[in-house]
Amino acid sequence: MIKKRIKYGCGCAVLMVLVIGSLHIIKSKIEIKSVIDQTESASLNPVVYQTVVCLDAGHGGDDVGAEYNGRYEKDDDLTITLAVKKELESLGVEVILTRSQDISMDNAPRAEYANLYDAAVLVSIHRNYYEGYEAVNGIEAWINSQFLQEDELLAAAILEVIEEAVPKSTIRGVKGGTMDGEGNYTINRVAQMPSCILELGFISSDYDNTLLDTYFSDYAAAIAQGIYTYIQTFCT
Ligand SMILES: [Zn+2]
């Protein structure tokens, strides 16, 4: 499916969408809300005239993601995401989360949630895994295979700040499509705004795990700063 963009940059086209498709939106909202963390969504207000960043903590609930020596990816994903949210909020950015607790969610509703709230960007936070090769390490970002400039700039901005903040990190770069070379990851396929999946190091690498634990706040601040730089440059 071709990735469609409702808008380029971050201008607000949502008012028109709300008027024309109000019934559809209300229906979608109800459907999506049923799978969104209630605690989080209950306090959300779609402030459509401001820049909203949607963060997605990968996996959750029964889906633990990758696992290495008792360490679950879903936990790392959530902890990092919550820390990035805090950093972005300290910069004055409104943040919405697809999940703020350990709950199961499909991937499509995560991106649909970002679409519904007209988020300026969607960043999904994960950790990588390479079975049997602990030496494989580093941080990479996946974008839609169309390599739209906005997606690439968003992902590159995040990686650039991480590289500066934690120089010991291996930066593996921005990649398009999927690991197996077919199609796109659901998040990047469904999102109607610039999006990327950030793989914050390999959970199968002791080196990356030690870096993450040691420089946790630096990583969180760097991801937030990368997103902030992007929206400051392209969304204001
Ligand atoms: Zn993952």
PDB file of C-alpha atoms and ligand atoms in Angstrom:
ATOM      1  CA  MET A   1       0.000   0.000   0.000  1.00  0.00           C
ATOM      2  CA  ILE A   2       1.311   3.422  -0.919  1.00  0.00           C
ATOM      3  CA  LYS A   3       1.902   5.589   2.075  1.00  0.00           C
ATOM      4  CA  LYS A   4      -0.370   8.597   1.845  1.00  0.00           C
ATOM      5  CA  ARG A   5       0.305  11.877   3.504  1.00  0.00           C
ATOM      6  CA  ILE A   6      -2.615  14.035   4.509  1.00  0.00           C
ATOM      7  CA  LYS A   7      -0.266  16.941   4.679  1.00  0.00           C
ATOM      8  CA  TYR A   8       3.309  17.837   4.098  1.00  0.00           C
ATOM      9  CA  GLY A   9       5.293  19.503   6.804  1.00  0.00           C
ATOM     10  CA  CYS A  10       3.087  19.944   9.815  1.00  0.00           C
ATOM     11  CA  GLY A  11       0.440  22.427   8.764  1.00  0.00           C
ATOM     12  CA  CYS A  12      -2.920  21.649  10.273  1.00  0.00           C
ATOM     13  CA  ALA A  13      -5.268  20.172   7.725  1.00  0.00           C
ATOM     14  CA  VAL A  14      -7.153  18.409  10.444  1.00  0.00           C
ATOM     15  CA  LEU A  15      -9.910  20.996  10.857  1.00  0.00           C
ATOM     16  CA  MET A  16     -11.166  20.192   7.370  1.00  0.00           C
ATOM     17  CA  VAL A  17     -10.855  16.505   8.098  1.00  0.00           C
ATOM     18  CA  LEU A  18     -12.799  16.897  11.320  1.00  0.00           C
ATOM     19  CA  VAL A  19     -15.614  18.780   9.601  1.00  0.00           C
ATOM     20  CA  ILE A  20     -15.879  16.558   6.564  1.00  0.00           C
ATOM     21  CA  GLY A  21     -15.310  13.285   8.298  1.00  0.00           C
ATOM     22  CA  SER A  22     -16.600  13.957  11.763  1.00  0.00           C
ATOM     23  CA  LEU A  23     -18.782  10.872  11.877  1.00  0.00           C
ATOM     24  CA  HIS A  24     -16.002   8.676  10.628  1.00  0.00           C
ATOM     25  CA  ILE A  25     -13.543  10.189  13.085  1.00  0.00           C
ATOM     26  CA  ILE A  26     -15.897   9.706  16.013  1.00  0.00           C
ATOM     27  CA  LYS A  27     -16.419   6.091  15.001  1.00  0.00           C
ATOM     28  CA  SER A  28     -12.678   5.518  14.562  1.00  0.00           C
ATOM     29  CA  LYS A  29     -11.990   7.215  17.845  1.00  0.00           C
ATOM     30  CA  ILE A  30     -14.267   4.854  19.674  1.00  0.00           C
ATOM     31  CA  GLU A  31     -12.717   1.828  17.983  1.00  0.00           C
ATOM     32  CA  ILE A  32      -9.182   2.943  18.584  1.00  0.00           C
ATOM     33  CA  LYS A  33      -9.813   4.022  22.139  1.00  0.00           C
ATOM     34  CA  SER A  34     -10.877   0.506  22.951  1.00  0.00           C
ATOM     35  CA  VAL A  35      -7.345  -0.724  22.377  1.00  0.00           C
ATOM     36  CA  ILE A  36      -5.472   2.243  23.772  1.00  0.00           C
ATOM     37  CA  ASP A  37      -4.333   2.403  27.326  1.00  0.00           C
ATOM     38  CA  GLN A  38      -7.325   3.908  29.061  1.00  0.00           C
ATOM     39  CA  THR A  39      -5.332   5.791  31.640  1.00  0.00           C
ATOM     40  CA  GLU A  40      -3.403   7.582  28.949  1.00  0.00           C
ATOM     41  CA  SER A  41      -6.219   8.231  26.517  1.00  0.00           C
ATOM     42  CA  ALA A  42      -8.595   9.437  29.184  1.00  0.00           C
ATOM     43  CA  SER A  43      -6.452  12.468  29.801  1.00  0.00           C
ATOM     44  CA  LEU A  44      -5.758  13.162  26.159  1.00  0.00           C
ATOM     45  CA  ASN A  45      -7.219  16.099  24.409  1.00  0.00           C
ATOM     46  CA  PRO A  46      -6.651  16.389  20.663  1.00  0.00           C
ATOM     47  CA  VAL A  47      -5.068  19.790  20.563  1.00  0.00           C
ATOM     48  CA  VAL A  48      -4.995  19.920  16.809  1.00  0.00           C
ATOM     49  CA  TYR A  49      -3.524  23.372  16.470  1.00  0.00           C
ATOM     50  CA  GLN A  50      -0.310  22.537  18.228  1.00  0.00           C
ATOM     51  CA  THR A  51       2.542  20.249  17.407  1.00  0.00           C
ATOM     52  CA  VAL A  52       1.873  16.870  18.914  1.00  0.00           C
ATOM     53  CA  VAL A  53       4.481  14.134  19.007  1.00  0.00           C
ATOM     54  CA  CYS A  54       3.331  10.552  19.233  1.00  0.00           C
ATOM     55  CA  LEU A  55       5.719   8.109  20.867  1.00  0.00           C
ATOM     56  CA  ASP A  56       5.173   4.395  20.605  1.00  0.00           C
ATOM     57  CA  ALA A  57       6.784   1.956  23.005  1.00  0.00           C
ATOM     58  CA  GLY A  58       7.137  -1.265  21.044  1.00  0.00           C
ATOM     59  CA  HIS A  59       5.471  -4.561  21.985  1.00  0.00           C
ATOM     60  CA  GLY A  60       3.868  -4.906  25.450  1.00  0.00           C
ATOM     61  CA  GLY A  61       1.760  -7.370  27.422  1.00  0.00           C
ATOM     62  CA  ASP A  62       1.994 -10.893  26.029  1.00  0.00           C
ATOM     63  CA  ASP A  63       4.287  -9.672  23.289  1.00  0.00           C
ATOM     64  CA  VAL A  64       7.582  -9.285  25.116  1.00  0.00           C
ATOM     65  CA  GLY A  65       9.536  -8.504  21.961  1.00  0.00           C
ATOM     66  CA  ALA A  66      13.107  -9.731  21.935  1.00  0.00           C
ATOM     67  CA  GLU A  67      14.463 -11.409  25.040  1.00  0.00           C
ATOM     68  CA  TYR A  68      18.028 -11.783  26.226  1.00  0.00           C
ATOM     69  CA  ASN A  69      19.145 -13.207  29.569  1.00  0.00           C
ATOM     70  CA  GLY A  70      15.809 -12.407  31.190  1.00  0.00           C
ATOM     71  CA  ARG A  71      15.718  -8.895  29.795  1.00  0.00           C
ATOM     72  CA  TYR A  72      12.544  -8.121  27.827  1.00  0.00           C
ATOM     73  CA  GLU A  73      12.517  -5.676  24.997  1.00  0.00           C
ATOM     74  CA  LYS A  74       8.997  -4.492  25.890  1.00  0.00           C
ATOM     75  CA  ASP A  75      10.285  -3.200  29.241  1.00  0.00           C
ATOM     76  CA  ASP A  76      13.232  -1.337  27.726  1.00  0.00           C
ATOM     77  CA  ASP A  77      10.961   0.113  25.042  1.00  0.00           C
ATOM     78  CA  LEU A  78       8.528   1.475  27.615  1.00  0.00           C
ATOM     79  CA  THR A  79      11.139   2.811  30.023  1.00  0.00           C
ATOM     80  CA  ILE A  80      12.938   4.665  27.257  1.00  0.00           C
ATOM     81  CA  THR A  81       9.699   5.983  25.782  1.00  0.00           C
ATOM     82  CA  LEU A  82       8.525   7.374  29.126  1.00  0.00           C
ATOM     83  CA  ALA A  83      11.888   9.082  29.624  1.00  0.00           C
ATOM     84  CA  VAL A  84      11.790  10.600  26.119  1.00  0.00           C
ATOM     85  CA  LYS A  85       8.267  11.860  26.814  1.00  0.00           C
ATOM     86  CA  LYS A  86       9.480  13.604  29.937  1.00  0.00           C
ATOM     87  CA  GLU A  87      12.366  15.220  28.051  1.00  0.00           C
ATOM     88  CA  LEU A  88      10.109  16.420  25.233  1.00  0.00           C
ATOM     89  CA  GLU A  89       7.618  17.842  27.698  1.00  0.00           C
ATOM     90  CA  SER A  90      10.410  19.735  29.411  1.00  0.00           C
ATOM     91  CA  LEU A  91      11.050  21.307  25.992  1.00  0.00           C
ATOM     92  CA  GLY A  92       7.385  22.339  25.831  1.00  0.00           C
ATOM     93  CA  VAL A  93       6.263  19.682  23.359  1.00  0.00           C
ATOM     94  CA  GLU A  94       2.934  17.924  23.762  1.00  0.00           C
ATOM     95  CA  VAL A  95       3.392  14.162  23.706  1.00  0.00           C
ATOM     96  CA  ILE A  96       0.879  11.370  23.300  1.00  0.00           C
ATOM     97  CA  LEU A  97       1.693   7.731  23.925  1.00  0.00           C
ATOM     98  CA  THR A  98       0.237   4.643  22.321  1.00  0.00           C
ATOM     99  CA  ARG A  99       0.844   2.805  25.561  1.00  0.00           C
ATOM    100  CA  SER A 100       2.090   3.895  28.958  1.00  0.00           C
ATOM    101  CA  GLN A 101       1.688   0.528  30.631  1.00  0.00           C
ATOM    102  CA  ASP A 102       2.508  -3.106  29.992  1.00  0.00           C
ATOM    103  CA  ILE A 103      -0.399  -3.884  27.679  1.00  0.00           C
ATOM    104  CA  SER A 104      -0.740  -5.791  24.399  1.00  0.00           C
ATOM    105  CA  MET A 105      -1.515  -3.818  21.265  1.00  0.00           C
ATOM    106  CA  ASP A 106      -1.499  -4.503  17.565  1.00  0.00           C
ATOM    107  CA  ASN A 107       0.737  -2.279  15.487  1.00  0.00           C
ATOM    108  CA  ALA A 108      -1.829  -0.780  13.091  1.00  0.00           C
ATOM    109  CA  PRO A 109      -3.922   0.874  15.860  1.00  0.00           C
ATOM    110  CA  ARG A 110      -0.754   2.503  17.176  1.00  0.00           C
ATOM    111  CA  ALA A 111      -0.216   4.340  13.907  1.00  0.00           C
ATOM    112  CA  GLU A 112      -3.943   4.986  13.516  1.00  0.00           C
ATOM    113  CA  TYR A 113      -3.884   6.597  16.926  1.00  0.00           C
ATOM    114  CA  ALA A 114      -1.152   8.976  15.778  1.00  0.00           C
ATOM    115  CA  ASN A 115      -3.178   9.681  12.636  1.00  0.00           C
ATOM    116  CA  LEU A 116      -6.320  10.376  14.638  1.00  0.00           C
ATOM    117  CA  TYR A 117      -4.584  12.912  16.821  1.00  0.00           C
ATOM    118  CA  ASP A 118      -2.829  14.474  13.837  1.00  0.00           C
ATOM    119  CA  ALA A 119       0.573  13.977  15.387  1.00  0.00           C
ATOM    120  CA  ALA A 120       3.387  15.828  13.652  1.00  0.00           C
ATOM    121  CA  VAL A 121       5.658  12.805  13.923  1.00  0.00           C
ATOM    122  CA  LEU A 122       5.445   9.236  15.122  1.00  0.00           C
ATOM    123  CA  VAL A 123       8.519   7.606  16.627  1.00  0.00           C
ATOM    124  CA  SER A 124       8.316   3.966  17.610  1.00  0.00           C
ATOM    125  CA  ILE A 125      10.981   2.836  20.055  1.00  0.00           C
ATOM    126  CA  HIS A 126      12.348  -0.692  19.953  1.00  0.00           C
ATOM    127  CA  ARG A 127      15.476  -2.673  20.600  1.00  0.00           C
ATOM    128  CA  ASN A 128      17.157  -4.878  18.059  1.00  0.00           C
ATOM    129  CA  TYR A 129      18.084  -8.555  18.230  1.00  0.00           C
ATOM    130  CA  TYR A 130      20.575 -10.734  16.419  1.00  0.00           C
ATOM    131  CA  GLU A 131      20.440 -14.325  17.574  1.00  0.00           C
ATOM    132  CA  GLY A 132      23.753 -15.909  18.351  1.00  0.00           C
ATOM    133  CA  TYR A 133      25.885 -12.889  17.556  1.00  0.00           C
ATOM    134  CA  GLU A 134      26.507 -10.851  20.680  1.00  0.00           C
ATOM    135  CA  ALA A 135      29.130  -8.839  18.829  1.00  0.00           C
ATOM    136  CA  VAL A 136      26.526  -7.270  16.558  1.00  0.00           C
ATOM    137  CA  ASN A 137      25.654  -3.911  18.035  1.00  0.00           C
ATOM    138  CA  GLY A 138      24.547  -0.419  17.175  1.00  0.00           C
ATOM    139  CA  ILE A 139      21.593   1.851  16.664  1.00  0.00           C
ATOM    140  CA  GLU A 140      19.532   2.159  13.510  1.00  0.00           C
ATOM    141  CA  ALA A 141      16.264   3.665  12.359  1.00  0.00           C
ATOM    142  CA  TRP A 142      13.786   2.192   9.903  1.00  0.00           C
ATOM    143  CA  ILE A 143      11.618   4.316   7.667  1.00  0.00           C
ATOM    144  CA  ASN A 144       9.144   3.655   4.871  1.00  0.00           C
ATOM    145  CA  SER A 145      10.804   2.170   1.787  1.00  0.00           C
ATOM    146  CA  GLN A 146       9.748   5.211  -0.215  1.00  0.00           C
ATOM    147  CA  PHE A 147      12.485   7.105   1.593  1.00  0.00           C
ATOM    148  CA  LEU A 148      10.402  10.267   1.798  1.00  0.00           C
ATOM    149  CA  GLN A 149      12.634  13.146   2.698  1.00  0.00           C
ATOM    150  CA  GLU A 150      10.667  13.967   5.855  1.00  0.00           C
ATOM    151  CA  ASP A 151      11.049  10.455   7.225  1.00  0.00           C
ATOM    152  CA  GLU A 152      14.731  10.415   6.466  1.00  0.00           C
ATOM    153  CA  LEU A 153      15.328  13.817   8.045  1.00  0.00           C
ATOM    154  CA  LEU A 154      13.457  12.807  11.198  1.00  0.00           C
ATOM    155  CA  ALA A 155      15.380   9.550  11.576  1.00  0.00           C
ATOM    156  CA  ALA A 156      18.711  11.175  10.719  1.00  0.00           C
ATOM    157  CA  ALA A 157      18.116  14.004  13.204  1.00  0.00           C
ATOM    158  CA  ILE A 158      17.589  11.503  16.015  1.00  0.00           C
ATOM    159  CA  LEU A 159      20.631   9.392  15.111  1.00  0.00           C
ATOM    160  CA  GLU A 160      22.812  12.460  14.768  1.00  0.00           C
ATOM    161  CA  VAL A 161      22.092  13.693  18.274  1.00  0.00           C
ATOM    162  CA  ILE A 162      22.554  10.207  19.707  1.00  0.00           C
ATOM    163  CA  GLU A 163      25.948   9.980  18.027  1.00  0.00           C
ATOM    164  CA  GLU A 164      26.979  13.250  19.648  1.00  0.00           C
ATOM    165  CA  ALA A 165      25.511  12.429  23.059  1.00  0.00           C
ATOM    166  CA  VAL A 166      26.857   8.883  23.353  1.00  0.00           C
ATOM    167  CA  PRO A 167      29.871   8.640  21.030  1.00  0.00           C
ATOM    168  CA  LYS A 168      30.528   5.051  22.071  1.00  0.00           C
ATOM    169  CA  SER A 169      27.350   4.046  20.244  1.00  0.00           C
ATOM    170  CA  THR A 170      27.697   2.455  16.844  1.00  0.00           C
ATOM    171  CA  ILE A 171      25.417   4.282  14.433  1.00  0.00           C
ATOM    172  CA  ARG A 172      24.146   1.900  11.786  1.00  0.00           C
ATOM    173  CA  GLY A 173      22.191   4.523   9.903  1.00  0.00           C
ATOM    174  CA  VAL A 174      18.738   4.999   8.408  1.00  0.00           C
ATOM    175  CA  LYS A 175      17.240   2.013   6.600  1.00  0.00           C
ATOM    176  CA  GLY A 176      14.097   1.679   4.500  1.00  0.00           C
ATOM    177  CA  GLY A 177      11.495  -1.076   4.295  1.00  0.00           C
ATOM    178  CA  THR A 178      12.010  -4.169   6.397  1.00  0.00           C
ATOM    179  CA  MET A 179      14.847  -6.421   7.415  1.00  0.00           C
ATOM    180  CA  ASP A 180      13.726  -9.132   4.993  1.00  0.00           C
ATOM    181  CA  GLY A 181      13.499  -6.616   2.167  1.00  0.00           C
ATOM    182  CA  GLU A 182       9.755  -6.876   1.647  1.00  0.00           C
ATOM    183  CA  GLY A 183       7.172  -4.161   2.236  1.00  0.00           C
ATOM    184  CA  ASN A 184       7.223  -1.923   5.267  1.00  0.00           C
ATOM    185  CA  TYR A 185       6.814  -2.279   8.975  1.00  0.00           C
ATOM    186  CA  THR A 186       3.185  -1.581   9.900  1.00  0.00           C
ATOM    187  CA  ILE A 187       3.977   1.571  11.856  1.00  0.00           C
ATOM    188  CA  ASN A 188       5.713   3.122   8.863  1.00  0.00           C
ATOM    189  CA  ARG A 189       3.091   1.859   6.418  1.00  0.00           C
ATOM    190  CA  VAL A 190       0.051   3.182   8.284  1.00  0.00           C
ATOM    191  CA  ALA A 191       1.416   6.455   9.669  1.00  0.00           C
ATOM    192  CA  GLN A 192       0.290   9.487   7.698  1.00  0.00           C
ATOM    193  CA  MET A 193       3.007  11.691   9.123  1.00  0.00           C
ATOM    194  CA  PRO A 194       6.813  11.424   9.202  1.00  0.00           C
ATOM    195  CA  SER A 195       7.599   8.286  11.135  1.00  0.00           C
ATOM    196  CA  CYS A 196      10.439   6.016  12.043  1.00  0.00           C
ATOM    197  CA  ILE A 197      11.162   2.961  14.112  1.00  0.00           C
ATOM    198  CA  LEU A 198      14.171   3.547  16.297  1.00  0.00           C
ATOM    199  CA  GLU A 199      16.083   0.402  17.218  1.00  0.00           C
ATOM    200  CA  LEU A 200      18.010   1.600  20.245  1.00  0.00           C
ATOM    201  CA  GLY A 201      20.796  -0.937  20.241  1.00  0.00           C
ATOM    202  CA  PHE A 202      20.739  -4.725  20.273  1.00  0.00           C
ATOM    203  CA  ILE A 203      19.269  -6.331  23.358  1.00  0.00           C
ATOM    204  CA  SER A 204      21.346  -9.369  22.337  1.00  0.00           C
ATOM    205  CA  SER A 205      24.533  -7.337  22.808  1.00  0.00           C
ATOM    206  CA  ASP A 206      26.069  -6.902  26.253  1.00  0.00           C
ATOM    207  CA  TYR A 207      27.914  -3.896  24.871  1.00  0.00           C
ATOM    208  CA  ASP A 208      24.693  -2.137  23.838  1.00  0.00           C
ATOM    209  CA  ASN A 209      22.878  -3.085  27.044  1.00  0.00           C
ATOM    210  CA  THR A 210      25.696  -1.682  29.150  1.00  0.00           C
ATOM    211  CA  LEU A 211      25.709   1.506  27.093  1.00  0.00           C
ATOM    212  CA  LEU A 212      21.951   1.880  27.461  1.00  0.00           C
ATOM    213  CA  ASP A 213      22.039   1.334  31.206  1.00  0.00           C
ATOM    214  CA  THR A 214      25.029   3.626  31.702  1.00  0.00           C
ATOM    215  CA  TYR A 215      23.903   6.456  29.458  1.00  0.00           C
ATOM    216  CA  PHE A 216      20.158   5.988  29.780  1.00  0.00           C
ATOM    217  CA  SER A 217      19.329   9.636  30.387  1.00  0.00           C
ATOM    218  CA  ASP A 218      21.712  10.765  27.663  1.00  0.00           C
ATOM    219  CA  TYR A 219      19.942   8.521  25.168  1.00  0.00           C
ATOM    220  CA  ALA A 220      16.520   9.747  26.270  1.00  0.00           C
ATOM    221  CA  ALA A 221      17.571  13.387  26.053  1.00  0.00           C
ATOM    222  CA  ALA A 222      19.210  12.794  22.670  1.00  0.00           C
ATOM    223  CA  ILE A 223      16.127  11.148  21.157  1.00  0.00           C
ATOM    224  CA  ALA A 224      13.983  14.004  22.458  1.00  0.00           C
ATOM    225  CA  GLN A 225      16.430  16.585  21.142  1.00  0.00           C
ATOM    226  CA  GLY A 226      16.510  14.931  17.720  1.00  0.00           C
ATOM    227  CA  ILE A 227      12.715  14.998  17.507  1.00  0.00           C
ATOM    228  CA  TYR A 228      12.655  18.542  18.814  1.00  0.00           C
ATOM    229  CA  THR A 229      15.202  19.697  16.246  1.00  0.00           C
ATOM    230  CA  TYR A 230      13.119  18.133  13.507  1.00  0.00           C
ATOM    231  CA  ILE A 231       9.837  19.726  14.544  1.00  0.00           C
ATOM    232  CA  GLN A 232      11.492  23.073  15.232  1.00  0.00           C
ATOM    233  CA  THR A 233      12.960  23.050  11.743  1.00  0.00           C
ATOM    234  CA  PHE A 234      10.049  21.644   9.780  1.00  0.00           C
ATOM    235  CA  CYS A 235       6.888  22.099  11.822  1.00  0.00           C
ATOM    236  CA  THR A 236       6.895  25.712  12.926  1.00  0.00           C
TER     237      THR A 236
HETATM  238 ZN    ZN B   1      10.765  -4.591  18.692  1.00  0.00          ZN
END
